[in-house]
């Protein structure tokens, strides 16, 4: 069965420090992979996506992610975190079914940023 | 392009009451999805529409839940005889057939007392 694991429930970093959020997926075929960010009480905003091609993808707000098929991972990175990055981050895999993708999400990683 | 909108943003109801939520997708998107998100969890898929046809329903969608998209534009999600376990954030997303990216609305947060 398809699944997404985000091993870190909470992460705290200092402003200006680098960040890596981990995501592992289980999916039988080549996955469509996504990272979304959610601020408190808000919907989800797409940060970046991977469908095919270059395994290092760039997103909005200075985020990037790298697809590693051998490790079934799609980790999110940012070289220098800003206080406004504090939010919850969700990794998702698109489970292809009957011509469309339904998203399967991980449980999320809550990021806190210390000044 | 005003994005996906949802109404209401918040709903408090008493157990046993019926509630209805509305989702307006991005105008050119023919695909519409509903998800439910409980506290501390990621969203879970509920149902999917392509145009006006409801093509998949999750097992999470009990008989008390019904969703419609009558003209292939906006969609409604109704919960009958609400239970405390229905308390959650209900998220709507839309996408086009040519792009496999789902764009989410702000969600409707339901609290059942």
Short mmCIF file of C-alpha atoms in Angstrom, two decimals:
data_model
loop_
_atom_site.label_atom_id
_atom_site.label_comp_id
_atom_site.label_asym_id
_atom_site.label_seq_id
_atom_site.Cartn_x
_atom_site.Cartn_y
_atom_site.Cartn_z
CA UNK A 1 0.00 0.00 0.00
CA UNK A 2 1.14 3.52 -0.68
CA UNK A 3 2.34 5.49 2.33
CA UNK A 4 4.40 8.48 3.33
CA UNK A 5 6.52 8.72 6.46
CA UNK A 6 7.80 11.92 7.94
CA UNK A 7 10.01 10.72 10.80
CA UNK A 8 10.30 14.07 12.57
CA UNK A 9 7.16 15.35 14.25
CA UNK A 10 8.77 18.56 15.53
CA UNK A 11 11.94 20.34 14.49
CA UNK A 12 13.37 23.51 15.98
CA UNK A 13 16.07 25.52 14.26
CA UNK A 14 17.62 28.90 14.76
CA UNK A 15 16.94 31.64 12.27
CA UNK A 16 19.62 31.57 9.59
CA UNK A 17 20.43 27.91 10.13
CA UNK A 18 20.02 25.30 7.42
CA UNK A 19 17.05 22.96 7.38
CA UNK A 20 16.33 19.46 6.16
CA UNK A 21 12.95 17.80 6.56
CA UNK A 22 12.82 14.10 5.86
CA UNK A 23 10.25 12.25 3.80
CA UNK A 24 10.15 8.58 2.85
CA UNK A 25 7.50 7.08 0.65
CA UNK A 26 6.27 3.67 -0.33
CA UNK A 27 4.88 3.44 -3.84
CA UNK A 28 5.09 0.74 -6.49
CA UNK A 29 5.69 2.90 -9.53
CA UNK A 30 7.46 6.15 -10.27
CA UNK A 31 5.85 8.56 -7.85
CA UNK A 32 4.63 12.08 -8.19
CA UNK A 33 5.95 13.80 -5.06
CA UNK A 34 4.93 17.05 -3.42
CA UNK A 35 5.78 19.25 -0.48
CA UNK A 36 3.09 21.51 0.94
CA UNK A 37 3.26 24.02 3.78
CA UNK A 38 0.42 24.88 6.14
CA UNK A 39 0.29 27.88 8.46
CA UNK A 40 -1.96 27.62 11.53
CA UNK A 41 -5.63 27.49 10.59
CA UNK A 42 -4.87 27.75 6.89
CA UNK A 43 -5.02 25.55 3.84
CA UNK A 44 -2.03 23.99 2.12
CA UNK A 45 0.32 25.90 -0.12
CA UNK A 46 2.39 24.03 -2.68
CA UNK A 47 6.13 24.47 -2.18
CA UNK A 48 7.43 22.21 -4.93
CA UNK A 49 6.77 19.02 -6.86
CA UNK A 50 8.62 16.25 -8.63
CA UNK A 51 7.18 14.37 -11.58
CA UNK A 52 10.23 13.33 -13.60
CA UNK A 53 13.56 14.57 -14.88
CA UNK A 54 16.08 16.40 -12.74
CA UNK A 55 15.98 14.87 -9.28
CA UNK A 56 16.78 18.18 -7.59
CA UNK A 57 13.77 20.46 -7.77
CA UNK A 58 13.49 24.08 -6.80
CA UNK A 59 10.43 25.55 -5.21
CA UNK A 60 9.11 28.76 -3.80
CA UNK A 61 10.51 30.61 -0.79
CA UNK A 62 14.02 29.26 -1.39
CA UNK A 63 13.15 25.60 -0.77
CA UNK A 64 14.48 22.69 -2.72
CA UNK A 65 14.02 18.92 -2.56
CA UNK A 66 15.92 15.95 -3.88
CA UNK A 67 14.32 12.75 -5.12
CA UNK A 68 16.41 9.67 -4.34
CA UNK A 69 14.81 6.58 -5.81
CA UNK A 70 17.28 4.19 -4.14
CA UNK A 71 16.32 5.54 -0.71
CA UNK A 72 12.64 6.17 -1.50
CA UNK A 73 13.16 9.65 -0.15
CA UNK A 74 12.20 13.19 -1.07
CA UNK A 75 13.80 15.42 1.55
CA UNK A 76 13.11 19.13 1.71
CA UNK A 77 15.96 21.57 2.29
CA UNK A 78 16.55 25.26 2.79
CA UNK A 79 20.01 26.77 3.27
CA UNK A 80 18.95 29.58 5.61
CA UNK A 81 15.69 29.55 7.53
CA UNK A 82 13.65 32.70 8.16
CA UNK A 83 11.30 33.21 11.11
CA UNK A 84 8.39 33.27 8.66
CA UNK A 85 9.13 29.64 7.71
CA UNK A 86 7.66 28.45 11.00
CA UNK A 87 4.72 26.27 9.93
CA UNK A 88 3.76 22.65 9.35
CA UNK A 89 5.22 20.87 6.36
CA UNK A 90 3.59 17.94 4.60
CA UNK A 91 5.11 15.55 2.12
CA UNK A 92 2.69 13.79 -0.22
CA UNK A 93 2.77 11.17 -2.93
CA UNK A 94 0.31 11.16 -5.81
CA UNK A 95 -1.27 7.71 -5.97
CA UNK A 96 -2.27 7.26 -9.56
CA UNK A 97 -5.72 5.71 -9.81
CA UNK A 98 -8.00 5.58 -12.82
CA UNK A 99 -6.48 8.55 -14.59
CA UNK A 100 -5.94 10.91 -11.72
CA UNK A 101 -3.80 11.29 -8.63
CA UNK A 102 -5.15 11.29 -5.12
CA UNK A 103 -2.66 12.56 -2.62
CA UNK A 104 -1.42 10.48 0.28
CA UNK A 105 0.09 12.67 2.95
CA UNK A 106 2.54 12.12 5.73
CA UNK A 107 1.64 13.18 9.25
CA UNK A 108 3.60 16.39 8.88
CA UNK A 109 6.61 18.04 10.52
CA UNK A 110 6.05 21.11 12.63
CA UNK A 111 8.89 23.59 12.28
CA UNK A 112 9.68 26.13 14.97
CA UNK A 113 12.23 28.88 14.34
CA UNK A 114 14.16 30.50 17.18
CA UNK A 115 15.28 34.11 16.68
CA UNK B 1 -7.34 33.53 -10.82
CA UNK B 2 -8.63 33.86 -7.29
CA UNK B 3 -7.67 30.39 -6.12
CA UNK B 4 -9.84 27.79 -4.42
CA UNK B 5 -12.36 29.22 -1.98
CA UNK B 6 -14.34 27.49 0.73
CA UNK B 7 -17.31 28.57 2.77
CA UNK B 8 -17.78 28.77 5.68
CA UNK B 9 -14.30 28.96 7.16
CA UNK B 10 -15.54 27.84 10.55
CA UNK B 11 -18.62 25.94 11.67
CA UNK B 12 -19.71 25.01 15.17
CA UNK B 13 -22.67 22.70 15.43
CA UNK B 14 -24.36 20.42 17.90
CA UNK B 15 -24.22 16.69 17.61
CA UNK B 16 -27.02 15.38 15.42
CA UNK B 17 -27.31 18.48 13.25
CA UNK B 18 -26.67 18.54 9.51
CA UNK B 19 -23.99 20.76 8.01
CA UNK B 20 -23.09 21.68 4.44
CA UNK B 21 -19.82 23.07 3.14
CA UNK B 22 -19.16 24.67 -0.20
CA UNK B 23 -16.05 24.68 -2.37
CA UNK B 24 -15.42 26.85 -5.42
CA UNK B 25 -12.47 25.53 -7.41
CA UNK B 26 -10.16 27.46 -9.71
CA UNK B 27 -12.40 28.29 -12.65
CA UNK B 28 -10.71 26.26 -15.39
CA UNK B 29 -10.13 23.18 -13.22
CA UNK B 30 -12.27 20.16 -14.02
CA UNK B 31 -11.02 18.00 -11.13
CA UNK B 32 -12.11 18.55 -7.57
CA UNK B 33 -11.10 16.73 -4.39
CA UNK B 34 -12.21 16.71 -0.77
CA UNK B 35 -9.87 15.82 2.08
CA UNK B 36 -10.29 15.68 5.85
CA UNK B 37 -7.59 16.65 8.28
CA UNK B 38 -7.76 15.89 11.99
CA UNK B 39 -5.54 17.48 14.59
CA UNK B 40 -1.91 16.48 14.29
CA UNK B 41 -2.44 14.50 11.10
CA UNK B 42 -1.99 15.00 7.41
CA UNK B 43 -5.03 15.35 5.17
CA UNK B 44 -6.84 12.16 4.15
CA UNK B 45 -8.58 11.72 0.83
CA UNK B 46 -12.38 11.63 0.92
CA UNK B 47 -13.69 11.89 -2.63
CA UNK B 48 -12.92 13.00 -6.18
CA UNK B 49 -14.95 14.59 -8.97
CA UNK B 50 -14.11 14.91 -12.61
CA UNK B 51 -16.49 17.52 -13.92
CA UNK B 52 -19.83 16.58 -12.36
CA UNK B 53 -19.08 12.87 -11.97
CA UNK B 54 -18.04 11.54 -8.58
CA UNK B 55 -15.48 8.93 -9.54
CA UNK B 56 -14.12 7.76 -6.20
CA UNK B 57 -15.22 7.74 -2.59
CA UNK B 58 -12.99 6.77 0.28
CA UNK B 59 -14.09 4.27 2.91
CA UNK B 60 -13.77 7.22 5.29
CA UNK B 61 -16.90 8.65 3.67
CA UNK B 62 -19.67 7.00 5.65
CA UNK B 63 -23.32 6.99 4.59
CA UNK B 64 -23.81 10.22 6.54
CA UNK B 65 -21.55 12.04 4.10
CA UNK B 66 -22.62 13.10 0.64
CA UNK B 67 -20.85 15.26 -1.91
CA UNK B 68 -22.12 16.79 -5.11
CA UNK B 69 -20.81 18.85 -7.96
CA UNK B 70 -24.00 19.47 -9.91
CA UNK B 71 -22.74 21.54 -12.83
CA UNK B 72 -19.12 20.63 -12.73
CA UNK B 73 -18.23 23.89 -11.05
CA UNK B 74 -18.67 24.32 -7.27
CA UNK B 75 -19.07 21.37 -4.95
CA UNK B 76 -20.88 20.79 -1.68
CA UNK B 77 -20.08 18.36 1.09
CA UNK B 78 -22.93 17.55 3.46
CA UNK B 79 -22.66 15.71 6.74
CA UNK B 80 -25.90 14.45 8.23
CA UNK B 81 -26.43 13.69 11.90
CA UNK B 82 -23.01 15.00 12.85
CA UNK B 83 -20.96 13.21 15.48
CA UNK B 84 -18.13 14.52 17.63
CA UNK B 85 -15.73 12.42 15.60
CA UNK B 86 -16.57 14.51 12.54
CA UNK B 87 -14.74 17.47 14.06
CA UNK B 88 -11.91 18.22 11.65
CA UNK B 89 -10.70 20.55 8.95
CA UNK B 90 -12.33 19.82 5.59
CA UNK B 91 -10.12 20.78 2.69
CA UNK B 92 -11.05 21.15 -0.94
CA UNK B 93 -8.55 21.06 -3.79
CA UNK B 94 -8.78 21.38 -7.54
CA UNK B 95 -6.61 20.57 -10.52
CA UNK B 96 -6.78 20.41 -14.28
CA UNK B 97 -6.49 17.29 -16.39
CA UNK B 98 -3.33 18.64 -17.96
CA UNK B 99 -1.51 19.23 -14.68
CA UNK B 100 -1.28 16.80 -11.81
CA UNK B 101 -0.95 19.49 -9.19
CA UNK B 102 -3.70 20.04 -6.66
CA UNK B 103 -4.31 23.52 -5.31
CA UNK B 104 -5.96 23.74 -1.92
CA UNK B 105 -8.51 26.08 -0.44
CA UNK B 106 -8.27 27.52 3.08
CA UNK B 107 -10.45 24.79 4.53
CA UNK B 108 -13.57 24.67 6.68
CA UNK B 109 -12.95 23.88 10.31
CA UNK B 110 -15.85 21.96 11.85
CA UNK B 111 -16.41 21.59 15.57
CA UNK B 112 -19.17 19.29 16.72
CA UNK B 113 -20.24 19.82 20.34
#
